[in-house]
Short mmCIF file of C-alpha atoms in Angstrom, two decimals:
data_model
loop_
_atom_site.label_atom_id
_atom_site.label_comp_id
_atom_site.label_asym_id
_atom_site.label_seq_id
_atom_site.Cartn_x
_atom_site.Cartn_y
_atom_site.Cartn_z
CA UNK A 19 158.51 40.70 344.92
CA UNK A 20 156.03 39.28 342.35
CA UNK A 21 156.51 42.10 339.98
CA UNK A 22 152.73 42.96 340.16
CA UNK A 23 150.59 44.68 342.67
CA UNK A 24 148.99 48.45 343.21
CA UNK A 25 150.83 51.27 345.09
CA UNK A 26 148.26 53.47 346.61
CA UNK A 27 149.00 57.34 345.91
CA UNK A 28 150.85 57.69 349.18
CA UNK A 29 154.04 56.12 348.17
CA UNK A 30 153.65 58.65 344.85
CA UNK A 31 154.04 61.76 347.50
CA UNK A 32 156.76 60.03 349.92
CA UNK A 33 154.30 59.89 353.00
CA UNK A 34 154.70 56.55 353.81
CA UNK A 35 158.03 54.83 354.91
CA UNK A 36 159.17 51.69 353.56
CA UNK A 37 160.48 49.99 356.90
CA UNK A 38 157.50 48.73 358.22
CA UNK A 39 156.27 47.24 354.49
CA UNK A 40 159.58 45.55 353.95
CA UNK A 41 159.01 43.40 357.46
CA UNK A 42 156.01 41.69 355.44
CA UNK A 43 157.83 41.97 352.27
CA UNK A 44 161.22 39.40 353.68
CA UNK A 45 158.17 37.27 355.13
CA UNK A 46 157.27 36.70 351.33
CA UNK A 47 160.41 36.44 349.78
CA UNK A 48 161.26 33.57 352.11
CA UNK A 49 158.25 31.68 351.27
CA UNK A 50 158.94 32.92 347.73
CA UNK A 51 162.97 31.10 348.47
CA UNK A 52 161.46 28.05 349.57
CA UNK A 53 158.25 27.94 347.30
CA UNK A 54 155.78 28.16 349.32
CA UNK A 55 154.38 31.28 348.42
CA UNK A 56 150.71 29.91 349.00
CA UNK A 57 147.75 32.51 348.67
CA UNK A 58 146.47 31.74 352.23
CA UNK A 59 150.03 31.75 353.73
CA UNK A 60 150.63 34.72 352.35
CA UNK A 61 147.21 35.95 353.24
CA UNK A 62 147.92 34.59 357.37
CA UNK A 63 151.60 34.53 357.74
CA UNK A 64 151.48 38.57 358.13
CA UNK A 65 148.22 38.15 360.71
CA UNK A 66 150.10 35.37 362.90
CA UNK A 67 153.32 37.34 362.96
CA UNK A 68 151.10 40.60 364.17
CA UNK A 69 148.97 37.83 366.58
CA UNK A 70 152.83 36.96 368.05
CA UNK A 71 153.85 39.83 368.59
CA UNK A 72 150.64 41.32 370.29
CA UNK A 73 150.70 38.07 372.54
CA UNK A 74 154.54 39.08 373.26
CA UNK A 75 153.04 42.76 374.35
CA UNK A 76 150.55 41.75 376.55
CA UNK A 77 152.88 39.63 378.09
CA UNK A 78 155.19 42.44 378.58
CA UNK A 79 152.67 44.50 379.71
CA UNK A 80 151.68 41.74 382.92
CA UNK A 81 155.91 41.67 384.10
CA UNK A 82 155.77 45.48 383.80
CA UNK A 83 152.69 45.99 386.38
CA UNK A 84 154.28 42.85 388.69
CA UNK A 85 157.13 44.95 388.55
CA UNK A 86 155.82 48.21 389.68
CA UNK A 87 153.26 46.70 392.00
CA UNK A 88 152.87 43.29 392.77
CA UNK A 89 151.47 39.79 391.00
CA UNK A 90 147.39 40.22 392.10
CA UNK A 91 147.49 44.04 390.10
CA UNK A 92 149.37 42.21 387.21
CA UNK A 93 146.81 39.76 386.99
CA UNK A 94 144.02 41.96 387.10
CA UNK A 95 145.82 44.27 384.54
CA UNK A 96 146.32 41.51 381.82
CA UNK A 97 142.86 40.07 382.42
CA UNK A 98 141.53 43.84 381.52
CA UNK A 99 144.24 43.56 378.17
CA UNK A 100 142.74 40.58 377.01
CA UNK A 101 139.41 41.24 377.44
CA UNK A 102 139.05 44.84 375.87
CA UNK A 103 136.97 44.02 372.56
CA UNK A 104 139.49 46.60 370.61
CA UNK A 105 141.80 44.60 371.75
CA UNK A 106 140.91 41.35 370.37
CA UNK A 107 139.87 43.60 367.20
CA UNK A 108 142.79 45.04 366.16
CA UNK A 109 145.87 43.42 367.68
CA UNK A 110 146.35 40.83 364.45
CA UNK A 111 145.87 43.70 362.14
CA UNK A 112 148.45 44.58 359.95
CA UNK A 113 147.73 48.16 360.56
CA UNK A 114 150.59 51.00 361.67
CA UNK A 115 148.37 51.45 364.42
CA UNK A 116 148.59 48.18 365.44
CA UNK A 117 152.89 47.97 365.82
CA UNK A 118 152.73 51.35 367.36
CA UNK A 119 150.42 50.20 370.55
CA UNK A 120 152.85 47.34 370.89
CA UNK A 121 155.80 48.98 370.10
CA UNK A 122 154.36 51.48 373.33
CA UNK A 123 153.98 48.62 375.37
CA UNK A 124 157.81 47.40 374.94
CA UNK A 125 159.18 50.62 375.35
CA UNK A 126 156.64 51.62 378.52
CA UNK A 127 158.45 48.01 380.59
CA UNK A 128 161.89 49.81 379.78
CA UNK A 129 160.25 53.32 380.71
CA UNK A 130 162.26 54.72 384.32
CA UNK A 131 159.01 55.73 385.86
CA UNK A 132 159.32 56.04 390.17
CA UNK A 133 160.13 53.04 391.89
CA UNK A 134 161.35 51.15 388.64
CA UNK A 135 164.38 49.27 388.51
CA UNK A 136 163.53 48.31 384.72
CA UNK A 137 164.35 51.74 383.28
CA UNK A 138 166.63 51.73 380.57
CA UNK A 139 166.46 54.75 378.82
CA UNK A 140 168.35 53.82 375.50
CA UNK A 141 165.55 50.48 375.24
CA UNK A 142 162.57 52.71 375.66
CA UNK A 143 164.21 55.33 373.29
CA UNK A 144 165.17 53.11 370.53
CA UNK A 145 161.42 51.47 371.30
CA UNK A 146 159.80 54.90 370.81
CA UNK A 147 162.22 55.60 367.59
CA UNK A 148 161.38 52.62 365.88
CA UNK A 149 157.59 53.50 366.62
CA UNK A 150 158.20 56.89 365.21
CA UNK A 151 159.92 55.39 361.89
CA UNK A 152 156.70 53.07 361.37
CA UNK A 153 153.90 55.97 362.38
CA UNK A 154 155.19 59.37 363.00
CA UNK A 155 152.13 60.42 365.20
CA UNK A 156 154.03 57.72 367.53
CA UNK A 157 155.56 60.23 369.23
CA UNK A 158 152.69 62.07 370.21
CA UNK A 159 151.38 59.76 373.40
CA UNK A 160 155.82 60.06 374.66
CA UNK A 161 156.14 63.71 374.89
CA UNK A 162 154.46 64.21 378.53
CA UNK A 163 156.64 60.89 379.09
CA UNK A 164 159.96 61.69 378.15
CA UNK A 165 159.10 65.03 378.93
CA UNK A 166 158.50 63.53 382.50
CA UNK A 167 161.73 61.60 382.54
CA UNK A 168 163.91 64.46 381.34
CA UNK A 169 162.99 66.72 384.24
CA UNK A 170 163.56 63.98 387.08
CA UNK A 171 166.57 63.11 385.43
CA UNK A 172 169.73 64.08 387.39
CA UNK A 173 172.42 63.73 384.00
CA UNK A 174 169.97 65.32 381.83
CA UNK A 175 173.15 66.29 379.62
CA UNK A 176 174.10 62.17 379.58
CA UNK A 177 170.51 61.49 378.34
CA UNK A 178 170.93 63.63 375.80
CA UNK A 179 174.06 63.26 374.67
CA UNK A 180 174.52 59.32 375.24
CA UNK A 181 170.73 58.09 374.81
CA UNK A 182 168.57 60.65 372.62
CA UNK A 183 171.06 61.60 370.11
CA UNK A 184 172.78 58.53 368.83
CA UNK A 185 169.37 56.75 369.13
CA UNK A 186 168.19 58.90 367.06
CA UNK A 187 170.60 59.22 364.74
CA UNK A 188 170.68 55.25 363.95
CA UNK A 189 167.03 55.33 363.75
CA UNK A 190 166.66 58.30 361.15
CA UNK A 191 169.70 57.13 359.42
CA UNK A 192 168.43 53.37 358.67
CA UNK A 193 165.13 54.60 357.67
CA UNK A 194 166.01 57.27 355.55
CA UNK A 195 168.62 54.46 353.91
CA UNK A 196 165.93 52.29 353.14
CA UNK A 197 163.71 54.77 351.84
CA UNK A 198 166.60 56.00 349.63
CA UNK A 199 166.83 52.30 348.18
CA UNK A 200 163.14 51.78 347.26
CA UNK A 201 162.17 55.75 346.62
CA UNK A 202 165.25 56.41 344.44
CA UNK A 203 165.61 59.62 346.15
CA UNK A 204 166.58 60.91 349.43
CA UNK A 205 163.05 61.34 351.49
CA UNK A 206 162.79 62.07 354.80
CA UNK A 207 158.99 60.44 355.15
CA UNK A 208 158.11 61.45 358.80
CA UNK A 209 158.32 65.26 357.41
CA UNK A 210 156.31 65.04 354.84
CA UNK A 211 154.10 63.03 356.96
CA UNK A 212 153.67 65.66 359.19
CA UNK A 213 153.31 68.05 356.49
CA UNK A 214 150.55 66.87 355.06
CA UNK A 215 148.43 65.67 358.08
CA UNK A 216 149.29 68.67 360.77
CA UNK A 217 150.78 71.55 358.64
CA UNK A 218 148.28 71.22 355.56
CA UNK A 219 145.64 68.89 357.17
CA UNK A 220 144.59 67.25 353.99
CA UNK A 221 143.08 64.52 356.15
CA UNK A 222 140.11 66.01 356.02
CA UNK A 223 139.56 65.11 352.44
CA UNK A 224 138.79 61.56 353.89
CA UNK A 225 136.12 63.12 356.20
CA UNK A 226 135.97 65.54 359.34
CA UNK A 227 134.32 65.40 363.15
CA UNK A 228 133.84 67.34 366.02
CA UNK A 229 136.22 68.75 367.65
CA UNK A 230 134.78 66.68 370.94
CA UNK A 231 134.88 63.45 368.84
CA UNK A 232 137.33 61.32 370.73
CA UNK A 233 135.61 62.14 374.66
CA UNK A 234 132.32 61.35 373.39
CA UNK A 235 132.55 58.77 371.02
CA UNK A 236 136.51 57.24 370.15
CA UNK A 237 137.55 56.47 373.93
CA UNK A 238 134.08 55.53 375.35
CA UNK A 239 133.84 53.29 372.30
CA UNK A 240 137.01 51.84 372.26
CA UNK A 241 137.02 50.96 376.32
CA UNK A 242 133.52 49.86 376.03
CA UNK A 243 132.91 48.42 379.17
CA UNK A 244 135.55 49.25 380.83
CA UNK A 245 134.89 52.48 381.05
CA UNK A 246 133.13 53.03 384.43
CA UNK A 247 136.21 50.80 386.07
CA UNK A 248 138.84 53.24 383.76
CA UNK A 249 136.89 55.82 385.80
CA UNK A 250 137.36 54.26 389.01
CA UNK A 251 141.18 53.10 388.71
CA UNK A 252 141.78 56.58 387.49
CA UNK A 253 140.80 57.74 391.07
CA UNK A 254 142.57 55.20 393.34
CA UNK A 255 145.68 54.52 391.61
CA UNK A 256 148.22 56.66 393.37
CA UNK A 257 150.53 59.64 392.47
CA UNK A 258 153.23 58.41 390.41
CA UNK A 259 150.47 57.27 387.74
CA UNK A 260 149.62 60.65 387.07
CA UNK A 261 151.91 60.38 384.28
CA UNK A 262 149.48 58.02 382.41
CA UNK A 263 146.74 59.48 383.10
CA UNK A 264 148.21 62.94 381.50
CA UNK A 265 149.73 61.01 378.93
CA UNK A 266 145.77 59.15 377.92
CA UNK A 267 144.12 62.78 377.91
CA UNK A 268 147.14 64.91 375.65
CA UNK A 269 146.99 62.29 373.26
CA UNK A 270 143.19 62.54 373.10
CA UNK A 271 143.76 65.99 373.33
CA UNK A 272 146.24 66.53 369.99
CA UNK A 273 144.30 63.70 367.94
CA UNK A 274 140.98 66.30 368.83
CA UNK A 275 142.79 69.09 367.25
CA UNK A 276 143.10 67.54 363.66
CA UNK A 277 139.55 67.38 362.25
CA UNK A 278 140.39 64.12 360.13
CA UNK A 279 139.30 61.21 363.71
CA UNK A 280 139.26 57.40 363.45
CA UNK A 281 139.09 55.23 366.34
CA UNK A 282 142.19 53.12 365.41
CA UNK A 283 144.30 56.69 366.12
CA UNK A 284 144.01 56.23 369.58
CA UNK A 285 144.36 52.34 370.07
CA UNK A 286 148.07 53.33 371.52
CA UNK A 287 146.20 54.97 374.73
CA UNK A 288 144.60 51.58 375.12
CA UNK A 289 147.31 49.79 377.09
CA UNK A 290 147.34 52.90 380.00
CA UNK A 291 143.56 52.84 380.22
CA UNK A 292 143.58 49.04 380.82
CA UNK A 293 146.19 49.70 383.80
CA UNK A 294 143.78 51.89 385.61
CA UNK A 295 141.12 49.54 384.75
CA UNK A 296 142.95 46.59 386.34
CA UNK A 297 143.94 48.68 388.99
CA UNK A 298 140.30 49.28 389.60
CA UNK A 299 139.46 45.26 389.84
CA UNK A 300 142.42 44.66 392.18
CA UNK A 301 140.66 47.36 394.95
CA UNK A 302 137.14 46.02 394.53
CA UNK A 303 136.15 44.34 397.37
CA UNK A 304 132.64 42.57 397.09
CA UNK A 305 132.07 43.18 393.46
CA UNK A 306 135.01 41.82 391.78
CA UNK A 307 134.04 38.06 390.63
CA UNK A 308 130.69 39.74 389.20
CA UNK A 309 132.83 42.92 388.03
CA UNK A 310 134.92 40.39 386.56
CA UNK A 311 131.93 38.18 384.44
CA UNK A 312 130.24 41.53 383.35
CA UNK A 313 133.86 42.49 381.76
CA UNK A 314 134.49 39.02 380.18
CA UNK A 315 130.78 39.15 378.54
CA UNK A 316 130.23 42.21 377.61
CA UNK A 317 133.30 42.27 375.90
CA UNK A 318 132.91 38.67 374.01
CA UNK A 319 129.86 39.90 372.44
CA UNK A 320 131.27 42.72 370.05
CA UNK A 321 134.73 41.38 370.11
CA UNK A 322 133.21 38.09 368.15
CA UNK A 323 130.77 40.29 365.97
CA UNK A 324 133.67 42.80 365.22
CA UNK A 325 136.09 40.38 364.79
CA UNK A 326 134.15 37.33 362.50
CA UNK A 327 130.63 39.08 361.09
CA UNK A 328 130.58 42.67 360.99
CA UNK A 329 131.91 44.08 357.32
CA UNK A 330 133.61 40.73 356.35
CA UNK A 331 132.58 41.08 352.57
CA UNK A 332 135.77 42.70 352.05
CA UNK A 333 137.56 40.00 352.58
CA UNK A 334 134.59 37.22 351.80
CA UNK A 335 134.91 38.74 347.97
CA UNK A 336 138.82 37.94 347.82
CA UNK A 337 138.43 34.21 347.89
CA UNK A 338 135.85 34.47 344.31
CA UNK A 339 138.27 36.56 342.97
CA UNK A 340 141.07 34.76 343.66
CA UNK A 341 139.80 31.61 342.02
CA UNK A 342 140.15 33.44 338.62
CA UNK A 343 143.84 32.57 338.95
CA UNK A 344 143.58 29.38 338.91
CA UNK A 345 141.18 29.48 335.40
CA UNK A 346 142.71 29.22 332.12
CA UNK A 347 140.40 32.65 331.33
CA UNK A 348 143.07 34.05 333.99
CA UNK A 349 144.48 36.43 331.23
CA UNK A 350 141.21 37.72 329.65
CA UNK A 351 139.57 38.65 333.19
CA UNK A 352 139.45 42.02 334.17
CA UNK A 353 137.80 43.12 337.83
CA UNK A 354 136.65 46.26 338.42
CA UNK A 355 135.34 47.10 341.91
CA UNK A 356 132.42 49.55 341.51
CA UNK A 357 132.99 50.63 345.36
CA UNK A 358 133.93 53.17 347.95
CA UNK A 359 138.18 53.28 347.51
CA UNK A 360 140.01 50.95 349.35
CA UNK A 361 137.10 48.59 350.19
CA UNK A 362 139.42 45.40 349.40
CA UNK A 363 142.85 44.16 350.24
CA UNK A 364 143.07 43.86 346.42
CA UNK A 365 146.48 42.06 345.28
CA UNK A 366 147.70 41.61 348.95
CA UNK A 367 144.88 38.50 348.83
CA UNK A 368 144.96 38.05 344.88
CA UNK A 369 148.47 36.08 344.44
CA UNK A 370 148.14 36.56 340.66
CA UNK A 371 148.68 38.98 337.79
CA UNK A 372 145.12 39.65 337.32
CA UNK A 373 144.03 42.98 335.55
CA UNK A 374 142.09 45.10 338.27
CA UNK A 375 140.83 48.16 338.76
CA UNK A 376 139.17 50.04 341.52
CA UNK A 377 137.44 53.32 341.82
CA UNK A 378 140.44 56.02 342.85
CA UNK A 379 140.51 58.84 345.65
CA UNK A 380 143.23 60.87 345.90
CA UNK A 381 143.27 63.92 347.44
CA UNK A 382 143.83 67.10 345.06
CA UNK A 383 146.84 68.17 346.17
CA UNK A 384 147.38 71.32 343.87
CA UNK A 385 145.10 72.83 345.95
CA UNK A 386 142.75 73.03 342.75
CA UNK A 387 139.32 73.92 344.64
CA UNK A 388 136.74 72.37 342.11
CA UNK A 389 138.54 69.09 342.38
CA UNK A 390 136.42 66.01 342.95
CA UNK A 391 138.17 62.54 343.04
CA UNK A 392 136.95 59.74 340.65
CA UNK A 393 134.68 57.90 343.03
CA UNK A 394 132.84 60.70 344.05
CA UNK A 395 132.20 61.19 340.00
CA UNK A 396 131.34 58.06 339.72
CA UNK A 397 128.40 57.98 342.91
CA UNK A 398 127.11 61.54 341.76
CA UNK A 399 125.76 59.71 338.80
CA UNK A 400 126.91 55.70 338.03
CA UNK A 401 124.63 55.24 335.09
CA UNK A 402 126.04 57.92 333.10
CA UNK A 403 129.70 57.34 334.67
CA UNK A 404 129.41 53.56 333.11
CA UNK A 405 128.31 54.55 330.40
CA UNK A 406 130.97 57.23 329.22
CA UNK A 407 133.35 55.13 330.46
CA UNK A 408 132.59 52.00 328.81
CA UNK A 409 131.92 53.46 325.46
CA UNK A 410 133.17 50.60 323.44
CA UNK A 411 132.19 46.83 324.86
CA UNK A 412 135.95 45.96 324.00
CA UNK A 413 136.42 47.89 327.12
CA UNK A 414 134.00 46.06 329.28
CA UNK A 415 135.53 44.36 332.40
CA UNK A 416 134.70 40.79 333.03
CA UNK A 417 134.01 40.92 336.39
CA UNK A 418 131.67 43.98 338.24
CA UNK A 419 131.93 43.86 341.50
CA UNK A 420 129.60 46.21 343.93
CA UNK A 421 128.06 46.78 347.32
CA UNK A 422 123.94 46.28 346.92
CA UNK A 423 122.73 49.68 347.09
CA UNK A 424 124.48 50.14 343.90
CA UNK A 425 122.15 47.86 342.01
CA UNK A 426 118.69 49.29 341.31
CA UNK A 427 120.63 52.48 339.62
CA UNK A 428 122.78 50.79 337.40
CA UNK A 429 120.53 47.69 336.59
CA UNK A 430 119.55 49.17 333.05
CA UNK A 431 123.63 49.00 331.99
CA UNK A 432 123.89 45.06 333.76
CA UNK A 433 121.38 44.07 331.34
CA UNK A 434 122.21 45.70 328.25
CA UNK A 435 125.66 45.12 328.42
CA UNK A 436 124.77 41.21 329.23
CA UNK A 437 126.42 41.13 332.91
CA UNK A 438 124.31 37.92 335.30
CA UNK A 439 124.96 37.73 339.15
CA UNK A 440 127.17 34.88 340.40
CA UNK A 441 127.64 35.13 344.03
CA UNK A 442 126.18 37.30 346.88
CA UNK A 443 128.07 38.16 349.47
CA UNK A 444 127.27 38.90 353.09
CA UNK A 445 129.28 41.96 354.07
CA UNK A 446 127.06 43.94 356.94
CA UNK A 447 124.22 44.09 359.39
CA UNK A 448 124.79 48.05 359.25
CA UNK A 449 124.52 49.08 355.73
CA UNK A 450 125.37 53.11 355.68
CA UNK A 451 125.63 55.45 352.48
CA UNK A 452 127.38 53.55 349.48
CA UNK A 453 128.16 50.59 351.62
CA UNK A 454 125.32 48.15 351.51
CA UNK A 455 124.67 44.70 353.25
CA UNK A 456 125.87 42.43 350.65
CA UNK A 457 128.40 42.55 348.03
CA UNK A 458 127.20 41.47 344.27
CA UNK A 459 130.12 39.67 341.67
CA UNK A 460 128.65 40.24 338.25
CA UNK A 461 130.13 38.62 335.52
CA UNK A 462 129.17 39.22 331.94
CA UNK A 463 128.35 36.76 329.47
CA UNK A 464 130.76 36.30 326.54
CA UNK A 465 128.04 34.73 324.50
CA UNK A 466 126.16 38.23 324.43
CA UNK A 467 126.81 40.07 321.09
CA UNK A 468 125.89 43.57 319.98
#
């Protein structure tokens, strides 16, 4: 839009689709049309349109248990929803992740499970399509379901013919139109989506776990406290809820079979857990006020320290950054973040042609077997890294910016080169590996000469 900006090394290969972006993208270009293309409007307007939406979900997600079993379970159900921690976490995120889990929940209220008069299977299709189009690993948590639906389905050949195929179709069609417009080319991104992370796994260039991962650490630490009463409801709720339950463990079950695991993978499960959960709650009989308290409380706790303290650096660093652009030395800064890849929203918070630079990691995808991407160079030894790189002190960036446990090791270079803190900035309580607790803005001192 702004002619400006950094394309990760994704969009290079064709693995990501340009639907979902181009949502965000007609949010700016309005505010762009009416000139109001404010940094911190375009920083929020993308977190209050994801914030909407969730609140629409959850919402969706209380008439959808009223409707299969009565008001109290609904109740109990949407008190679980907006209590979960993760929740609260990630639902204003502008993360895939994020649209798929509510994307789930609008297509599970048009879903024909038992007893439903809501079904509609050309909503929940089109739902699940759309879901597929923004994440391809969408579909994995609907197979059991519309595997479910096909075989109780009396006019399976009508659901095929007049709901799967021309929803579909559309769905395929539009994306791989829009893809065709920005790309150039005709991609089909969902392919080489799965290509990459199934076929070839190359995930695992951005770290592997245990196969076991996800049942002793990812679900347990995304339901938190709701565990033991996921446990419970899981029991008690009756037969025709089987389907969720199969549909939370093969999820966790194919996400366990790629070795590449983040927790955020299986935030789509989230919304069946926390209808067992609820379902628990609604059968407890003595318990349930203090059941109720323990939830709220527990949950509040890492919900506000996930959501406000922990690793806020990131985004702490933006606003320092971002006053650059409003400095007449605008055009002779240059940023370079001395940090693990992706550690910033970059641009997306910088609304301003500043030069910057980050340390890159793409994954070698020649299958070249000695390859080892820039900031792992860079960690093995920073001293000498800076130092070959920066040669000449016409090349020097204005701005270093760095996590703490970077400092010591490269202090030698800061001085020579005549670089002085500014600002310190909180970023963690947890520092691990090459992420410390606080971030460091160096800038260096144009009076300096060599």
């Amino acid at each position: 839009i702004n002619n400006y900006g950094h394309l990760t090394w994704e969009w290079a290969h064709g693995l990501r689709s340009y639907s979902y972006p181009l949502i965000f993208a007609s949010i700016y270009k309005a505010l762009q049309l009416v000139a109001k293309d404010d940094v911190q409007l375009l920083i929020w307007v993308p977190r209050l349109a994801q914030a909407v939406l969730a609140a629409f979900a959850d919402v969706k997600l209380y008439s959808l248990v009223r409707h299969l079993e009565n008001a109290e379970t609904a109740k109990w159900v949407y008190f679980c929803q907006l209590c979960s921690w993760f929740t609260w976490y990630s639902c204003t995120r502008t993360l895939t992740n994020t649209t798929e889990t509510l994307l789930t929940i609008f297509a599970l209220s048009y879903y024909p499970i038992k007893g439903s008069k809501m079904g509609s299977s050309c909503k929940y299709l089109a739902l699940i399509a759309l879901a597929i189009v923004i994440r391809p690993t969408a579909v994995i948590p609907w197979i059991p379901l519309v595997l479910s639906h096909f075989l109780q389905e009396q006019r399976k050949a009508d659901l095929v013919l007049h709901s799967c195929i021309p929803v579909g179709l559309v769905t395929i069609g539009t994306s791989l139109i829009i893809d065709r417009v920005f790309f150039g080319e005709w991609v089909l991104v969902q392919l080489n989506f799965l290509k990459f992370n199934v076929l070839q796994n190359f995930g695992t260039f951005y770290g592997s776990h245990p196969w076991h991962w996800y049942f002793t650490q990812g679900l347990p630490v995304i339901l938190g406290t709701h565990l033991p009463f996921f446990i419970h409801g899981c029991v008690l709720a009756p037969k025709r809820y089987r389907i969720f339950l199969m549909t939370v463990i093969w999820t966790v079950l194919v996400y366990s079979m790629l070795s590449h695991k983040e927790f955020r993978f299986i935030y789509p499960v989230l919304p069946f857990c926390m209808f067992f959960c609820g379902y628990s709650l609604k059968h407890l009989k003595a318990w349930k006020k203090s059941a109720a308290s323990f939830l709220l409380l527990s949950n509040l706790v890492p919900a506000l320290y996930a959501g406000l303290i922990h690793q806020r650096g990131s985004l702490d660093v933006m606003s320092h950054i971002q006053q650059l652009c409003n400095n007449s030395y605008q055009s002779q800064a240059y940023v370079f973040f001395m940090m693990p890849c992706h550690s910033t929203p970059f641009y997306s918070h910088v609304h301003c042609p500043l030069k910057m630079r980050f340390l890159q990691c793409p994954p070698d995808l020649t299958g070249n077997e000695s390859y080892i991407d820039e900031a792992d160079v860079f960690y093995s030894n920073p001293l000498g890294w800076l130092n070959k790189e920066f040669y000449n002190d016409t090349l020097l960036p204005s701005h270093l910016i760095f996590f703490s446990v970077l400092e010591q090791e490269i202090s030698s270079f800061l001085a020579l080169r005549g670089y002085k803190k500014t600002a310190t900035v909180f970023h963690t309580h947890i520092p691990q590996g090459r992420v410390g607790s606080h971030i460091y803005i160096y800038r260096k001192n144009t009076e300096v000469n060599h």
